[in-house]
Amino acid sequence: MSAPNNQYDPVEVTPLHPDEVARMRHEALAAIAAASTLEELKQVRLAHAGDRSPLALANREIGALPPSARADAGKRVGGARREVGEALKQRQAELEEERDARVLVEEAVDVTLPTGRLPQGGRHPVTTVAERMADIFVGMGFEVVEGPEVEAEWYNFDALNFLPDHPARTMQDTFFVESPSGGESGLVLRTHTSPVQVRALLERDLPVYVVAPGKTFRTDELDATHTPVFHQLEGLVVDEGITMGHLKGAIDEFVHGMFGSGLATRFRPSYFPFTEPSAEVDMECFVCRGASVGDPANPCRTCSSEGWIEVGGCGVVNPRVLTAAGVDTDRYSGWAFGLGVERTLMFARGVEDMRDMVEGDVRFTSAFGMEI
Ligand code: FA5
């Protein structure tokens, strides 16, 4: 830096000459305008507004001028520096805005793209629907119980009043289990969940209010409405003063909980060796509510335009079953029901073909969500 000088005319000090200041200002403004990134602008700031920039150096020269010349030179250099500062600020704002807009585009996430993450997996809808069915009864005070899938013939048939030569044994086509020596083992793959009725009565104190969800087996062909391995939900109540009215009430509660309130149910006379009287349970079609009956122009696929859907079998427990389980039939009576889980899933979730439930295609199961 030069020493104070009272003689020099400031226009004669080269860095402070108006043309020189204008050139420095012009160069700085041009460099600022040309900076196309924040990094470039940083370099421009150092070069044209930093401590060693031409305008900063010129500013230092002002101190060496005679006092009378300082104001004029100060105005000139200060004005140029202010202008450069303003331009830097403005360009900085512009470049930041450009960067933010670019980042928004470059780093945008398309939330509709399939993710690369492995799905967590979920349980099969047959399992979750069976649990939901059981939950409705748990809400009424029932307990959930289980029985074995490989069952003694006695529980599966004899205790349930299927006599050895009773034609009813052929109603359910049975997988018999061979003994290791190749003969009869006295075991079957249970054809229904009703043997759990007898097990529950033998194992528990009265009164009994239980539901038993579980896997069942029959030599049925796999088709749209049958599978050889399927699931049922058994229900059993044995208590004093039990009537079919209670059975109807419990079935109504189940239908309303599973399919929606206000749906009618009806009992159709039927036959099971272990209940007397016996009935098939139908519920009003929850899709057409009977409107499709006799209206060929508006057919209903859910109930085949019959207005009713069959949901299972039920009845008053045959006193022979209670006696086989050691229950005092003078004091106690009861009722039972058996509901098909796959059929309930078909109706409740609109599955048209039961084969989809057993083929293990994850596209079928994942459509039901990842319920755990
Ligand atoms: C029985 O199995 C009786 N144990 C039900 C019962 C329990 C009656 C207690 C009285 C008292 P059924 O054979 O109708 O009944 O079968 C009951 C339900 O199981 C049927 O309504 C149907 O929903 C389902 N089901 C039967 N066979 C199959 C099959 N092959 N595939 C899928 N579901 C089936």
XYZ file of C-alpha atoms and ligand atoms in Angstrom:
406
model
C 0.000 0.000 0.000
C 1.320 3.456 -0.847
C 2.115 6.036 1.874
C -0.283 9.003 2.365
C 0.148 11.401 -0.511
C -1.103 14.950 -0.449
C 0.073 15.800 -3.948
C -1.350 13.191 -6.289
C -4.543 13.713 -8.137
C -6.565 10.497 -7.576
C -7.334 10.192 -11.264
C -3.597 9.864 -11.775
C -3.399 6.730 -9.473
C -4.026 4.016 -12.036
C -6.259 1.690 -9.991
C -8.469 4.620 -9.050
C -8.803 6.108 -12.490
C -12.508 6.208 -13.425
C -11.857 4.150 -16.556
C -9.920 1.611 -14.560
C -12.626 1.363 -11.871
C -15.260 1.052 -14.627
C -13.195 -1.728 -16.249
C -12.866 -3.603 -12.944
C -16.571 -3.177 -12.259
C -17.428 -4.317 -15.787
C -15.171 -7.360 -15.549
C -16.635 -8.318 -12.187
C -20.216 -7.950 -13.384
C -19.467 -9.935 -16.549
C -17.833 -12.736 -14.519
C -20.800 -12.803 -12.128
C -23.260 -13.023 -14.997
C -21.176 -15.792 -16.611
C -21.019 -17.929 -13.421
C -23.324 -20.859 -14.112
C -22.895 -22.761 -10.842
C -22.632 -21.855 -7.190
C -19.042 -23.180 -7.215
C -18.122 -20.910 -10.135
C -19.778 -17.991 -8.370
C -17.690 -18.721 -5.291
C -14.510 -18.391 -7.379
C -15.848 -15.192 -8.972
C -16.580 -13.781 -5.501
C -13.004 -14.480 -4.406
C -11.548 -12.998 -7.597
C -13.714 -9.862 -7.765
C -14.885 -9.171 -4.209
C -12.271 -10.931 -2.078
C -9.475 -9.214 -0.096
C -7.084 -9.517 -3.030
C -9.544 -8.539 -5.744
C -8.682 -5.517 -7.956
C -11.498 -3.448 -6.427
C -10.358 -4.277 -2.851
C -6.800 -3.354 -3.750
C -8.007 -0.141 -5.376
C -9.958 0.619 -2.227
C -6.763 0.390 -0.235
C -5.179 2.985 -2.498
C -7.744 5.539 -1.348
C -5.924 5.886 1.979
C -2.830 7.068 0.093
C -4.683 9.940 -1.625
C -4.718 13.531 -0.460
C -7.780 14.033 1.832
C -9.492 16.282 -0.741
C -9.437 13.494 -3.313
C -10.537 10.658 -1.056
C -14.295 11.323 -1.111
C -14.491 11.275 -4.890
C -12.352 8.143 -5.225
C -14.183 6.507 -2.311
C -17.537 7.190 -3.984
C -16.307 5.709 -7.254
C -14.726 2.571 -5.790
C -17.401 2.135 -3.077
C -20.161 2.442 -5.716
C -18.478 -0.172 -7.888
C -17.950 -2.538 -4.940
C -21.563 -2.099 -3.803
C -22.791 -2.833 -7.311
C -20.600 -5.940 -7.513
C -21.835 -7.035 -4.078
C -25.461 -6.588 -5.138
C -24.854 -8.499 -8.379
C -23.210 -11.313 -6.422
C -26.161 -11.482 -4.032
C -28.654 -11.536 -6.863
C -26.742 -14.190 -8.867
C -26.330 -16.274 -5.699
C -30.115 -16.212 -5.194
C -30.734 -17.110 -8.838
C -28.266 -20.004 -8.792
C -29.657 -21.322 -5.505
C -33.143 -21.244 -6.949
C -31.913 -23.076 -10.074
C -30.140 -25.645 -7.909
C -33.260 -26.229 -5.772
C -35.421 -26.698 -8.859
C -32.837 -29.085 -10.353
C -32.568 -31.094 -7.131
C -36.332 -31.416 -7.000
C -36.291 -32.963 -10.484
C -33.112 -35.025 -10.090
C -33.977 -36.383 -6.673
C -37.694 -36.859 -7.293
C -38.959 -40.220 -6.050
C -41.617 -42.003 -8.072
C -43.628 -43.560 -5.288
C -45.604 -45.600 -7.828
C -42.549 -47.608 -8.942
C -42.285 -51.154 -7.586
C -39.865 -51.288 -4.693
C -36.757 -53.408 -4.669
C -37.470 -54.511 -1.110
C -38.554 -58.053 -0.366
C -42.183 -58.231 0.758
C -42.593 -59.235 4.393
C -45.026 -61.994 3.547
C -48.381 -62.548 5.104
C -50.566 -65.362 6.248
C -52.902 -67.203 3.931
C -56.397 -65.670 3.712
C -57.898 -69.038 4.744
C -56.017 -68.690 8.044
C -56.974 -65.075 8.611
C -60.643 -65.653 7.687
C -60.786 -68.685 10.014
C -59.416 -66.497 12.794
C -61.918 -63.781 12.039
C -64.757 -66.314 12.146
C -63.525 -67.647 15.488
C -63.084 -64.085 16.814
C -66.772 -63.346 16.249
C -67.629 -66.271 18.545
C -64.926 -65.291 21.036
C -66.747 -61.949 21.184
C -69.855 -63.895 22.287
C -67.899 -65.622 25.067
C -66.772 -68.816 23.294
C -63.327 -70.372 23.869
C -61.130 -71.638 21.011
C -60.130 -75.331 21.254
C -58.264 -77.723 18.970
C -58.196 -81.406 18.102
C -55.861 -83.666 16.116
C -55.978 -83.894 12.322
C -55.177 -87.621 12.425
C -58.122 -88.747 14.475
C -59.365 -91.997 16.003
C -62.312 -93.427 14.068
C -64.140 -93.567 17.384
C -64.104 -89.760 17.743
C -64.652 -89.057 14.051
C -67.559 -91.518 13.631
C -68.585 -93.844 16.507
C -68.944 -91.267 19.269
C -70.862 -89.108 16.825
C -73.489 -91.811 16.302
C -72.188 -93.068 12.946
C -72.814 -96.808 13.524
C -70.275 -99.144 11.843
C -72.646 -100.063 9.040
C -74.485 -96.734 9.084
C -74.832 -95.402 5.532
C -73.968 -91.975 6.904
C -70.308 -93.050 7.115
C -70.216 -92.981 3.340
C -71.565 -89.411 3.321
C -68.038 -88.255 4.004
C -65.468 -89.987 1.825
C -62.695 -90.829 4.221
C -58.912 -91.105 4.020
C -58.185 -94.127 6.238
C -54.724 -94.339 7.797
C -52.925 -97.675 7.399
C -51.170 -99.218 10.380
C -47.388 -99.714 10.009
C -48.070 -103.435 9.397
C -50.406 -102.547 6.542
C -53.702 -103.312 8.323
C -56.355 -101.049 9.800
C -55.039 -98.527 12.308
C -58.364 -97.276 13.585
C -57.182 -93.804 12.533
C -58.527 -91.493 9.830
C -57.696 -88.029 8.573
C -60.622 -86.293 10.259
C -63.437 -85.710 7.787
C -64.883 -82.833 9.806
C -64.159 -80.863 12.993
C -67.104 -82.490 14.837
C -64.852 -85.019 16.716
C -63.578 -81.984 18.662
C -67.111 -81.805 20.168
C -66.573 -85.132 21.908
C -63.006 -84.296 22.932
C -64.135 -80.967 24.421
C -66.938 -82.635 26.386
C -64.600 -85.313 27.747
C -61.854 -82.841 28.650
C -63.820 -79.923 30.070
C -66.277 -79.223 32.830
C -69.780 -78.151 31.876
C -71.070 -75.773 30.684
C -69.111 -75.810 27.428
C -69.027 -72.942 24.933
C -66.276 -73.678 22.395
C -65.322 -73.152 18.758
C -62.768 -75.370 17.006
C -61.222 -74.149 13.759
C -59.170 -76.707 11.861
C -58.109 -78.658 8.802
C -60.315 -81.456 7.478
C -59.873 -84.048 4.724
C -62.166 -85.840 2.284
C -61.508 -87.787 -0.905
C -63.230 -85.033 -2.903
C -61.863 -83.980 -6.300
C -60.323 -80.508 -6.465
C -62.720 -78.250 -8.367
C -64.094 -74.704 -8.162
C -66.138 -75.444 -5.016
C -64.400 -78.467 -3.424
C -60.936 -79.323 -2.221
C -59.748 -82.574 -0.589
C -58.089 -80.532 2.189
C -60.280 -77.790 3.559
C -61.135 -76.079 6.854
C -64.150 -75.939 9.081
C -65.118 -74.018 12.174
C -66.993 -76.200 14.654
C -69.109 -74.665 17.376
C -70.512 -76.430 20.449
C -72.647 -75.257 23.339
C -73.755 -77.604 26.136
C -75.489 -76.045 29.105
C -78.740 -76.178 31.026
C -81.858 -74.869 29.287
C -80.249 -74.548 25.855
C -82.631 -74.206 22.893
C -82.408 -73.894 19.121
C -83.334 -70.235 19.599
C -79.872 -69.649 21.088
C -78.346 -71.424 18.071
C -80.247 -69.167 15.678
C -79.128 -66.086 17.632
C -75.461 -67.140 17.559
C -75.605 -67.892 13.815
C -77.272 -64.502 13.169
C -74.513 -62.770 15.145
C -71.871 -64.607 13.086
C -73.500 -63.727 9.746
C -73.872 -60.070 10.724
C -70.275 -59.883 11.977
C -68.858 -61.566 8.893
C -71.071 -60.308 6.071
C -72.923 -57.237 7.358
C -75.811 -56.384 9.624
C -79.443 -56.951 8.786
C -78.969 -60.153 6.745
C -81.627 -62.800 7.328
C -80.732 -66.432 8.045
C -82.851 -69.544 7.723
C -82.622 -73.197 8.783
C -83.469 -75.890 6.224
C -84.236 -79.384 7.579
C -81.306 -81.735 7.045
C -79.695 -84.827 8.520
C -76.529 -85.438 10.548
C -76.207 -88.520 12.776
C -74.858 -86.405 15.634
C -77.619 -83.759 15.736
C -81.382 -84.125 15.998
C -83.075 -82.091 14.657
C -80.505 -81.045 12.068
C -80.472 -78.137 9.651
C -78.515 -76.527 6.878
C -77.888 -72.844 7.603
C -78.559 -70.415 4.773
C -78.037 -66.682 4.855
C -79.678 -64.082 2.671
C -77.421 -63.240 -0.307
C -75.461 -60.177 0.802
C -74.968 -59.059 -2.819
C -78.494 -59.097 -4.312
C -80.472 -59.600 -1.066
C -82.874 -61.780 -3.029
C -83.538 -59.204 -5.764
C -82.165 -61.527 -8.491
C -84.685 -64.291 -7.766
C -87.026 -64.602 -10.769
C -85.295 -61.697 -12.533
C -83.244 -63.209 -15.403
C -82.270 -59.700 -16.549
C -80.284 -59.191 -13.315
C -78.595 -62.497 -12.444
C -76.513 -62.757 -9.245
C -73.261 -64.734 -9.465
C -72.841 -64.931 -5.706
C -76.049 -66.861 -4.951
C -76.741 -68.169 -8.506
C -79.928 -66.084 -8.307
C -81.276 -68.244 -5.507
C -81.329 -65.401 -2.985
C -79.729 -67.599 -0.296
C -76.194 -68.860 0.379
C -75.464 -72.049 2.334
C -72.977 -71.443 5.137
C -72.894 -74.773 6.999
C -74.707 -77.418 8.993
C -76.072 -77.360 12.543
C -78.474 -78.944 14.955
C -79.352 -79.928 18.511
C -76.687 -82.325 19.805
C -78.027 -85.870 19.671
C -78.410 -87.199 23.261
C -76.437 -90.284 22.122
C -73.394 -88.035 21.566
C -73.827 -86.449 24.996
C -74.143 -89.903 26.562
C -70.985 -91.117 24.751
C -69.190 -88.143 26.339
C -70.644 -88.872 29.797
C -73.015 -85.885 29.928
C -76.216 -86.094 32.016
C -78.858 -85.638 29.312
C -81.638 -85.042 31.835
C -79.893 -81.912 32.964
C -77.941 -80.707 29.947
C -78.669 -80.144 26.306
C -76.763 -78.399 23.555
C -76.320 -77.505 19.952
C -73.499 -77.537 17.452
C -72.651 -76.150 14.050
C -69.964 -76.638 11.401
C -69.090 -73.835 8.978
C -66.892 -74.174 5.877
C -63.976 -71.704 6.023
C -63.134 -71.834 2.273
C -66.793 -71.266 1.406
C -66.912 -68.325 3.814
C -63.748 -66.906 2.217
C -65.293 -67.324 -1.245
C -68.404 -65.389 -0.276
C -66.838 -62.841 2.057
C -63.963 -61.913 -0.280
C -65.429 -62.699 -3.714
C -63.115 -65.626 -4.572
C -64.740 -67.470 -7.449
C -62.575 -70.577 -7.629
C -61.471 -72.612 -4.605
C -58.460 -73.913 -6.576
C -56.870 -70.452 -6.233
C -56.747 -71.013 -2.457
C -54.658 -74.177 -2.667
C -52.306 -73.551 -5.588
C -49.883 -71.455 -3.539
C -49.605 -68.610 -6.060
C -48.354 -65.610 -4.102
C -50.235 -63.259 -6.462
C -53.473 -64.669 -5.050
C -52.505 -64.443 -1.396
C -50.823 -61.028 -1.641
C -54.085 -59.555 -2.991
C -55.413 -59.983 0.538
C -52.677 -57.772 1.985
C -49.979 -58.615 4.482
C -52.289 -59.282 7.419
C -50.326 -60.856 10.270
C -70.260 -81.417 8.346
O -69.086 -81.636 8.102
C -70.784 -81.422 9.756
N -69.783 -81.918 10.631
C -71.235 -80.021 10.146
C -72.021 -80.004 11.420
C -71.378 -79.726 12.614
C -73.390 -80.250 11.417
C -72.111 -79.698 13.790
C -74.113 -80.245 12.587
C -73.461 -79.927 13.771
P -70.889 -80.901 5.876
O -70.419 -82.164 5.316
O -72.140 -80.319 5.297
O -71.150 -80.944 7.443
O -69.732 -79.821 5.777
C -69.839 -78.529 6.390
C -69.262 -77.459 5.478
O -67.943 -77.816 5.094
C -69.995 -77.329 4.146
O -71.115 -76.467 4.282
C -68.954 -76.721 3.257
O -68.914 -75.303 3.479
C -67.657 -77.313 3.801
N -67.164 -78.390 2.925
C -67.575 -79.669 2.880
N -66.874 -80.356 1.967
C -65.979 -79.486 1.422
C -64.924 -79.574 0.422
N -64.616 -80.717 -0.187
N -64.221 -78.463 0.118
C -64.489 -77.301 0.757
N -65.433 -77.147 1.709
C -66.185 -78.233 2.041
